Coordinates of C-alpha atoms and ligand atoms in Angstrom, one line a residue:
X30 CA -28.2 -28.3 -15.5
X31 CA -30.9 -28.2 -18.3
X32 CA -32.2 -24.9 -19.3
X33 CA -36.1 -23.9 -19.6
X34 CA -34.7 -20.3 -21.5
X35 CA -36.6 -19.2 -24.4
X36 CA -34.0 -19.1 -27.5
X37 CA -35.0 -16.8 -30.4
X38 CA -32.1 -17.4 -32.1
X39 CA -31.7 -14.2 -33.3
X40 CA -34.3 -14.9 -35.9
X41 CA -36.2 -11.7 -36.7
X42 CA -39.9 -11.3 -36.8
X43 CA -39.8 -8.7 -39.5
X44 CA -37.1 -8.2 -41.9
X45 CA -34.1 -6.5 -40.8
X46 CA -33.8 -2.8 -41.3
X47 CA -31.6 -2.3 -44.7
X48 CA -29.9 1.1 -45.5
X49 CA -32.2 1.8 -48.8
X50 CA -34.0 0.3 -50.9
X51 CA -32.5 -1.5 -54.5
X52 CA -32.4 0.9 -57.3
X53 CA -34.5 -0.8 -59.4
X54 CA -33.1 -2.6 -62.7
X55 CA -34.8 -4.4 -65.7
X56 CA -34.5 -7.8 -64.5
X57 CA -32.2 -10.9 -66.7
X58 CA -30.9 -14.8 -66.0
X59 CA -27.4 -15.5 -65.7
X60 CA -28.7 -19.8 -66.0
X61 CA -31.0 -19.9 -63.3
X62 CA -29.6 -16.8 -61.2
X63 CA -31.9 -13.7 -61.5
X64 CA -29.8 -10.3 -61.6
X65 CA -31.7 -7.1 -60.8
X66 CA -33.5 -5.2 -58.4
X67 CA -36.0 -7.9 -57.9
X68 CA -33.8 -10.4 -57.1
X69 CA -31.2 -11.4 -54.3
X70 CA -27.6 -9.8 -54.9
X71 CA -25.8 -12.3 -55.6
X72 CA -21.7 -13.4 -55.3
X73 CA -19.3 -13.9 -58.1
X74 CA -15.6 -15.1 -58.3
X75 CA -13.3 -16.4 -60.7
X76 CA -11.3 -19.4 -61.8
X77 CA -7.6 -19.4 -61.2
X78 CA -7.1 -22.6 -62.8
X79 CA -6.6 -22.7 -66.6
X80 CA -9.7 -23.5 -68.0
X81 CA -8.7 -25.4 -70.5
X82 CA -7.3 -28.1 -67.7
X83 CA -11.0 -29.3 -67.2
X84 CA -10.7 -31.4 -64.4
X85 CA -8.6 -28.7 -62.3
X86 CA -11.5 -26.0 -63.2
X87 CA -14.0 -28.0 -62.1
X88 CA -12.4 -28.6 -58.9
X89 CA -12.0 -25.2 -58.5
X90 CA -15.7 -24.8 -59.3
X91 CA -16.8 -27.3 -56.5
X92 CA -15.1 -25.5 -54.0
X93 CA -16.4 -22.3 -55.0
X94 CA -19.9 -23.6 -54.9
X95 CA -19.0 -25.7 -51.4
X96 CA -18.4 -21.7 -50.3
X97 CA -21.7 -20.3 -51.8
X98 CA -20.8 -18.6 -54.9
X99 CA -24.0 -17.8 -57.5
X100 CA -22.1 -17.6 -60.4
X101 CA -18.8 -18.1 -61.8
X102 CA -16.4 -16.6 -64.7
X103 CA -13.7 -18.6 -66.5
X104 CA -11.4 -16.8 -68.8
X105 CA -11.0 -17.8 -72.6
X106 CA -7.7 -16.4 -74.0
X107 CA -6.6 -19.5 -75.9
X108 CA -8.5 -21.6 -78.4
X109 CA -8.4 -24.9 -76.5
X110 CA -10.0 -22.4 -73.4
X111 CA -12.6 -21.9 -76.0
X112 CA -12.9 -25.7 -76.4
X113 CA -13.2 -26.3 -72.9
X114 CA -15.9 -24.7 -72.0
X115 CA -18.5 -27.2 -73.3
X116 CA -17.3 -29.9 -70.2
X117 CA -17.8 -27.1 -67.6
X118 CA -20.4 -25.5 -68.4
X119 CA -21.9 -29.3 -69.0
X120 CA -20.4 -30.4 -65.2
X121 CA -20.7 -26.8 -63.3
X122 CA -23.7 -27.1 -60.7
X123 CA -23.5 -22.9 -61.2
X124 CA -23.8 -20.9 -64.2
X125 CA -20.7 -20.3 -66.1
X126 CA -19.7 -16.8 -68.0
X127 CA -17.2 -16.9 -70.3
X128 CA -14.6 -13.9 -70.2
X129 CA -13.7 -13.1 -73.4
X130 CA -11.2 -10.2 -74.6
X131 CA -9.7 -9.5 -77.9
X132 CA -11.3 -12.6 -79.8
X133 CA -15.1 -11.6 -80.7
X134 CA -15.3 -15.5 -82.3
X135 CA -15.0 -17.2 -79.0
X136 CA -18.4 -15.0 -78.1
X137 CA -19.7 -17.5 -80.2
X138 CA -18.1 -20.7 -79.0
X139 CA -18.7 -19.7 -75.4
X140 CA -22.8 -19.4 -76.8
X141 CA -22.6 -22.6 -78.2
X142 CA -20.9 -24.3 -75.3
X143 CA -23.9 -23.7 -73.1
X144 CA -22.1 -21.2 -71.4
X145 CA -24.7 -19.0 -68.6
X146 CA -23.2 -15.1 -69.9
X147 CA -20.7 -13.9 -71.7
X148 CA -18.5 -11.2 -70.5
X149 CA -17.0 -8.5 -73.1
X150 CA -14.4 -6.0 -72.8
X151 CA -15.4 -2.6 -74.7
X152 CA -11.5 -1.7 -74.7
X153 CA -10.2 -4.5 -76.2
X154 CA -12.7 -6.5 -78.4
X155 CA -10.9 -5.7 -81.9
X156 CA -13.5 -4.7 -85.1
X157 CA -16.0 -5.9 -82.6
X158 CA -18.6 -3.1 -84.1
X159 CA -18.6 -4.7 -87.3
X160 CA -20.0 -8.0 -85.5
X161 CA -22.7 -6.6 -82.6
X162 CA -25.1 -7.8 -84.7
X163 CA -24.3 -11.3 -85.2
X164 CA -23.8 -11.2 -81.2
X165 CA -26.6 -9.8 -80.4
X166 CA -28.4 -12.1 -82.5
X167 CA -26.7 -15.3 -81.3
X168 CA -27.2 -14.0 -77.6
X169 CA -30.6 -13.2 -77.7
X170 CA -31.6 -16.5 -79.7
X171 CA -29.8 -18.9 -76.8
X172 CA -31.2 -16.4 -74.0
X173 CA -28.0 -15.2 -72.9
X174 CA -27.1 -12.2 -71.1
X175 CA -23.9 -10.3 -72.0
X176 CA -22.0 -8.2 -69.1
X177 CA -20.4 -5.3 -70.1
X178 CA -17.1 -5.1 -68.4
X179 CA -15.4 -1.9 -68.9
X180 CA -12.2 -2.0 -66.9
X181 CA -9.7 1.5 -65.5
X182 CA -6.8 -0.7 -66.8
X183 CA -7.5 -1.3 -70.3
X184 CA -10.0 1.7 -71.7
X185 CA -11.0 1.9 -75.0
X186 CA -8.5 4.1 -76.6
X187 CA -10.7 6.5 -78.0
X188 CA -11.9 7.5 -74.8
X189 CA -8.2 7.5 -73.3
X190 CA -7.0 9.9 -75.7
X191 CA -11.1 12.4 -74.7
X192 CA -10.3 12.0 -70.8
X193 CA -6.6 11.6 -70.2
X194 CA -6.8 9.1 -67.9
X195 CA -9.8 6.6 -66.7
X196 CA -12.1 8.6 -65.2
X197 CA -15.7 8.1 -63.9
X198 CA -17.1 9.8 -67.2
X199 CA -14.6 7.5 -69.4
X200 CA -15.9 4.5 -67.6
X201 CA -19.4 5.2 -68.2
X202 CA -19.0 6.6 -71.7
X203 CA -17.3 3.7 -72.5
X204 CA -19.9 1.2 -71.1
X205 CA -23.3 3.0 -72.4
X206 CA -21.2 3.0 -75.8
X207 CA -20.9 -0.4 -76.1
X208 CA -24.6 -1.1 -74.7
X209 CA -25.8 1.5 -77.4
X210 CA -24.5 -0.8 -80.1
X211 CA -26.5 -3.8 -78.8
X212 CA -29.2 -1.7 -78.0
X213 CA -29.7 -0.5 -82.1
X214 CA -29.9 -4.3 -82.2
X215 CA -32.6 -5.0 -79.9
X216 CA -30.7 -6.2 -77.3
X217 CA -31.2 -5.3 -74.2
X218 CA -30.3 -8.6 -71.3
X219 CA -27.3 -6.5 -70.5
X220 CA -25.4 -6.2 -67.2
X221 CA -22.7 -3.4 -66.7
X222 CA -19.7 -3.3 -64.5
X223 CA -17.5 0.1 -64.5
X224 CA -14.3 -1.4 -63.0
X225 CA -11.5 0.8 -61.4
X226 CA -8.8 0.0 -58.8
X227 CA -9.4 3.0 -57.1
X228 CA -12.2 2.8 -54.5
X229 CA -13.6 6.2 -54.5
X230 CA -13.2 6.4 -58.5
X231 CA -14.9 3.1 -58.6
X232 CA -17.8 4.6 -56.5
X233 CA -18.2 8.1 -58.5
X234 CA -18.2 5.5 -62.0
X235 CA -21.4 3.2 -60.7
X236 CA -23.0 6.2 -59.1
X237 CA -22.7 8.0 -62.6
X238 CA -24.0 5.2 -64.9
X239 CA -26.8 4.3 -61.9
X240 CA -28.0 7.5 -62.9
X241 CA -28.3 6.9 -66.7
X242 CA -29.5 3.4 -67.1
X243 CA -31.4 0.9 -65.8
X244 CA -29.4 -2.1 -66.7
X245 CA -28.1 -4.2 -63.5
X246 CA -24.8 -3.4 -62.2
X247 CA -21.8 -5.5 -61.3
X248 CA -20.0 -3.9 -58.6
X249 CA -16.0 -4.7 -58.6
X250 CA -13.3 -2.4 -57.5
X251 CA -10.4 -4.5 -59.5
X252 CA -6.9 -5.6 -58.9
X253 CA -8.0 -4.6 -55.3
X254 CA -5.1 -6.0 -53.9
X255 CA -3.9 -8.6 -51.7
X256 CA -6.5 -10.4 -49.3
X257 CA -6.2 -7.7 -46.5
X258 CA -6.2 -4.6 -48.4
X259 CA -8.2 -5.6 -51.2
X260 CA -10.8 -7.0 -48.7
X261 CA -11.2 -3.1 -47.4
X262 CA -11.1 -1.3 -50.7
X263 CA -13.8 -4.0 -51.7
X264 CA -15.8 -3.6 -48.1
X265 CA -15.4 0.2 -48.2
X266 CA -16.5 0.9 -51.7
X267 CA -19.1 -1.9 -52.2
X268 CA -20.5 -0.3 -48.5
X269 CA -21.0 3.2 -50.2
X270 CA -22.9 1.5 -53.2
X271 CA -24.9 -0.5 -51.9
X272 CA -26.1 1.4 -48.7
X273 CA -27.4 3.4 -51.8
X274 CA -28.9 0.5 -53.1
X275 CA -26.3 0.4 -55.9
X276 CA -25.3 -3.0 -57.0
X277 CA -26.9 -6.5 -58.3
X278 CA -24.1 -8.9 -58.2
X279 CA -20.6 -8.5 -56.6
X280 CA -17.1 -9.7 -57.0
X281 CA -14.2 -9.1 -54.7
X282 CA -11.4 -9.1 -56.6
X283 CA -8.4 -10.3 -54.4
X284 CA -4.8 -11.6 -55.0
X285 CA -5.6 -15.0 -52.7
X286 CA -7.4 -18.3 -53.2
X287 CA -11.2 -17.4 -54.9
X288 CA -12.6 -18.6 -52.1
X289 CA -11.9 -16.0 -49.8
X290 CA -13.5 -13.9 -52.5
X291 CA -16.7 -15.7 -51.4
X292 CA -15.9 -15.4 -47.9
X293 CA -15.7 -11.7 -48.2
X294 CA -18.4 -10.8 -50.4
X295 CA -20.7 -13.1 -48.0
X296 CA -19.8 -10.9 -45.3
X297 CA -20.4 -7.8 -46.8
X298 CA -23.8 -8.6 -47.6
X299 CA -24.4 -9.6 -44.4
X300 CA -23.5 -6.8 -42.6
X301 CA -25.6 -5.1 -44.7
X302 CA -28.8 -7.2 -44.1
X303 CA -28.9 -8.2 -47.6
X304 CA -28.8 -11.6 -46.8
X305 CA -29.6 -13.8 -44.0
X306 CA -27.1 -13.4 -41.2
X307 CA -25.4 -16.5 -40.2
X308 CA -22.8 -16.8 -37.5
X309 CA -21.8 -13.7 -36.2
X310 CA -19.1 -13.5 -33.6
X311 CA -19.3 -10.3 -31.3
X312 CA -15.9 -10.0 -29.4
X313 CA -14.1 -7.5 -27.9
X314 CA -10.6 -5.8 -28.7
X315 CA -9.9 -6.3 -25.2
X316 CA -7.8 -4.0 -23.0
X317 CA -6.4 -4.0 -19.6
X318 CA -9.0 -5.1 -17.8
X319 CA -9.4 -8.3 -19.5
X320 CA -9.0 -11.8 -17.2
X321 CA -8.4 -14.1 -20.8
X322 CA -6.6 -14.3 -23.9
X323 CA -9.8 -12.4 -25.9
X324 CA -8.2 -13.1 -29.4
X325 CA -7.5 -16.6 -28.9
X326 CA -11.0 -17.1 -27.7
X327 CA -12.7 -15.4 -30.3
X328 CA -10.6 -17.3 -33.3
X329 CA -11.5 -20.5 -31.0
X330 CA -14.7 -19.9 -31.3
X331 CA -14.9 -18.6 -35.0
X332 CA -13.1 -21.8 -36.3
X333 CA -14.9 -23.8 -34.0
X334 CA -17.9 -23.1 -35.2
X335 CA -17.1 -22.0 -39.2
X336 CA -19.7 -23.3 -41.4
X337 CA -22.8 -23.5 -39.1
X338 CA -25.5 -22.0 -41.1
X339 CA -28.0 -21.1 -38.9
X340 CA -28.3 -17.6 -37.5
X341 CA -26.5 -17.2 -34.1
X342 CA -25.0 -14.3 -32.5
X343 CA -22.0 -15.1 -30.0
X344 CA -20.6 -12.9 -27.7
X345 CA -17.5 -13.7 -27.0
X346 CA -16.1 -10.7 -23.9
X347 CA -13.1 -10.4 -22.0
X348 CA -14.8 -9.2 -18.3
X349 CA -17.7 -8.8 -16.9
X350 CA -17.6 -5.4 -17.9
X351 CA -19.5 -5.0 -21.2
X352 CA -19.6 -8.8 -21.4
X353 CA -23.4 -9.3 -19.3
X354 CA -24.6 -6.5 -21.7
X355 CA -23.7 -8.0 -25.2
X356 CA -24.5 -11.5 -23.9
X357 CA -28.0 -10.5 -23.4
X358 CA -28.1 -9.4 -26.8
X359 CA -26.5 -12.3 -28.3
X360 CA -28.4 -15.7 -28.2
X361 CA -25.0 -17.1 -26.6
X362 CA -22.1 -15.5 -24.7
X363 CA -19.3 -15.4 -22.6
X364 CA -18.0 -13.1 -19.6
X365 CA -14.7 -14.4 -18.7
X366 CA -12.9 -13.3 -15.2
X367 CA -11.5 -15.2 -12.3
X368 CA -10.1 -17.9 -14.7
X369 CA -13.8 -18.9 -14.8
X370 CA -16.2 -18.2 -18.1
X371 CA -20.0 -17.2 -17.5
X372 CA -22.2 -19.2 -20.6
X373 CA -25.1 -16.9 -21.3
X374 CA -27.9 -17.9 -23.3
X375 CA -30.4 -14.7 -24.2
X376 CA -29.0 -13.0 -21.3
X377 CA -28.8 -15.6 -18.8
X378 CA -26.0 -17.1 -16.8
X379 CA -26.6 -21.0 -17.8
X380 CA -23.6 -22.0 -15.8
X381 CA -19.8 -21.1 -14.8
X382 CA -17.2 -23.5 -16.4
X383 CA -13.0 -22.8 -15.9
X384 CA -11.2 -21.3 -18.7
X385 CA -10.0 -24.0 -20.3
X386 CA -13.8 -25.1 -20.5
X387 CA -15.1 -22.1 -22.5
X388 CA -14.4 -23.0 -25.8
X389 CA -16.1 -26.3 -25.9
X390 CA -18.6 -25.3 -23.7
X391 CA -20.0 -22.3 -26.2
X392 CA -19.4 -24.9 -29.3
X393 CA -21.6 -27.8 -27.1
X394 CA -24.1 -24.8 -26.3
X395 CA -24.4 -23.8 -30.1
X396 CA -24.8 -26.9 -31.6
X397 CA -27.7 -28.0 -28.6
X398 CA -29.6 -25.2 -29.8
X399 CA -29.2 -25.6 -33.2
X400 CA -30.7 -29.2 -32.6
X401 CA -33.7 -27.7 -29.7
X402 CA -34.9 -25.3 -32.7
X403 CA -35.0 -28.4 -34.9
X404 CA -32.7 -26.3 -37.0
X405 CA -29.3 -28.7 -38.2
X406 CA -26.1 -26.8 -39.9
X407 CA -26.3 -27.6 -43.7
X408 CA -23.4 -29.8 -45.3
X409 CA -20.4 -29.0 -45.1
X410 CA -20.2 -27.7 -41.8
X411 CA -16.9 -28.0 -39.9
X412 CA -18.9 -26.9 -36.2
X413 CA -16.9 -29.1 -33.9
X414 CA -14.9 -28.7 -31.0
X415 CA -11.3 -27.4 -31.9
X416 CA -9.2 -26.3 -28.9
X417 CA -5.9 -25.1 -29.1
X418 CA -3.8 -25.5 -26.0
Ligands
SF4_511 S1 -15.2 -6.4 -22.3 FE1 -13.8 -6.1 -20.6 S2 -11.9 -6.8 -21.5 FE2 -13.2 -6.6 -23.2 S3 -12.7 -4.5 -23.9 FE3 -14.5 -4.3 -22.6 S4 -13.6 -3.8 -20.6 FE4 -11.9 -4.6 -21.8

């Protein structure tokens, strides 16, 4: 049976409510990504590989990209990483920043290699006050911003030995510091991150140096964890920040493939409504009353349709409890009950198919509407059908 149903896909006629508005920033490139207030935020990871194995970090790379990351850092510890970074920032189709530590002279390599940013370490860059100048001066002639990375784990001594520990204070000292010196310099295309592996420390840091400077802020709660619990530290504290409007670019820092990095720092700012929405699956936990496995539904559903890139809400409900209602809020939904599955589009039964029908039913319904709004998932979509008996 055809279906005359309107379908709004969920597409908003204003912009969706966000929590607050972006603390605004001065405004600088990383390549051809903007970083400030006036700009999308944007999502970061970082290369496992070793970056001086070309062809392995440019793999990497590609998949990173494939997943949507804006930007992404390489680390430089070795001089053939330093030589390196020529071929990928050459090959990379996003901007590279090289991570240095230590070893102010491959600040200067990474400039000359093309390199998008440069990332320094205020704890660990040894005699690197004698050389701000020459930095800043080699930065600000190629156009290239430098992030700031202060870092709970490995705070400049000095400011160890003032605070006792890493504190919020120590993190921001530390960073406006270090900015200070470029500043006397005349350079300001800074960005700031105020690392800490505690959540709510993390939190009090960026709220702290928010309040004192206008630079844009990379938001990272580090060594996070594994992907589950880093993924909440990460939600949880990035949530508090940027519901304040706190935060330019993020980076999820998790002990798992960088990808998932992506994957999770997508979601965030989706939930948020600071970007586009794109699938969302709306399931429930299920309970006694429910008529079908819920969970193996929902994952059905999720991996059957992972990559479309169009927005699309999906209710996905164990009964015919709650199910009509969040249906007719979704642009597609299911009620299950009776071994039987009622498809809803906007609200309306579209037809009753068994159980073991639901699954390729609500992938067949997504993908028709996709192609009625003229609308086709980008490349690199997996949407197919994906049922597991
Ligand atoms: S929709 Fe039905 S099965 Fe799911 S949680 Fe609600 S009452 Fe339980």
């Amino acid at each position: 049976m055809s279906t005359t149903v309107p379908i709004g896909l969920g597409i908003p006629d204003a912009p969706p409510p966000i929590l607050a508005p972006r603390r605004k920033t001065r405004q600088i490139f990383v390549g051809p990504v903007g970083m400030g207030s006036e700009h999308p935020i944007s999502v970061q990871s970082m290369c496992t590989t070793k970056t001086h194995d070309v062809n392995a970090t440019l793999q990497q790379i590609a998949q990173l990209t494939a997943s949507g990351c804006d930007i992404v850092r390489v680390a430089c510890p070795k001089p053939v990483d330093a030589e390196a970074l020529p071929a990928i920032a050459r090959k990379s189709p996003i901007p590279v920043v090289a991570d240095i530590h230590f070893q102010p002279k491959y600040i200067f390599q990474a400039i000359d290699a093309g390199c998008a940013a440069i990332r320094v370490n205020p704890g660990n860059i040894k005699e690197f006050d004698g050389r701000v100048k020459e930095v800043a001066k080699a930065a600000g002639d190629a156009g290239i911003p430098i992030r700031i990375g202060v870092n709970g784990g490995s705070l400049d001594k000095r400011l160890l030995e003032k605070y006792g520990k890493a504190t919020p204070e120590a993190l921001v000292e530390s960073a406006t510091w270090e900015a200070g010196l470029f500043e006397e310099h005349g350079f300001g295309d800074i960005a700031i991150s105020v690392k800490h592996s505690d959540p709510v420390l993390m939190v009090e840091a960026y709220r702290q140096l928010a309040e004192v400077t206008d630079y844009p802020l990379h938001l990272g709660v580090t060594e996070a964890g594994p992907k589950f619990m880093g993924t909440i530290k990460s939600s949880v504290a990035f949530g508090a920040l940027l519901s304040q409007g706190i935060g330019d670019t993020i980076r999820v820092s998790l002990s798992a493939d960088p990808v998932e990095e992506i994957k999770v720092g997508d979601q965030i700012l989706q939930a948020l409504n600071l970007r586009p929405r794109k699938l969302e699956i709306v399931s429930c936990p299920s309970c006694g009353r429910a008529q079908v496995d819920v969970y193996k539904l929902a994952e059905e559903v999720t991996a059957g349709l992972e990559g479309m890139e169009f927005p699309l809400r999906v209710a996905v409900m164990g009964c015919v409890v709650n199910g009509p209602g969040e249906a007719r809020d979704a642009d597609l939904g299911v009620a299950s009950g009776n071994g039987k599955g009622q498809i809803f589009v906007k609200g309306e039964v579209v037809k009753t198919v068994p159980e073991a029908k639901i699954v390729e039913t609500l992938i067949e319904e997504a993908m028709r509407i996709a192609e009625e709004d003229g609308l086709e998932a980008v490349e690199g979509t997996k949407a197919e059908v994906r049922v597991t008996k």
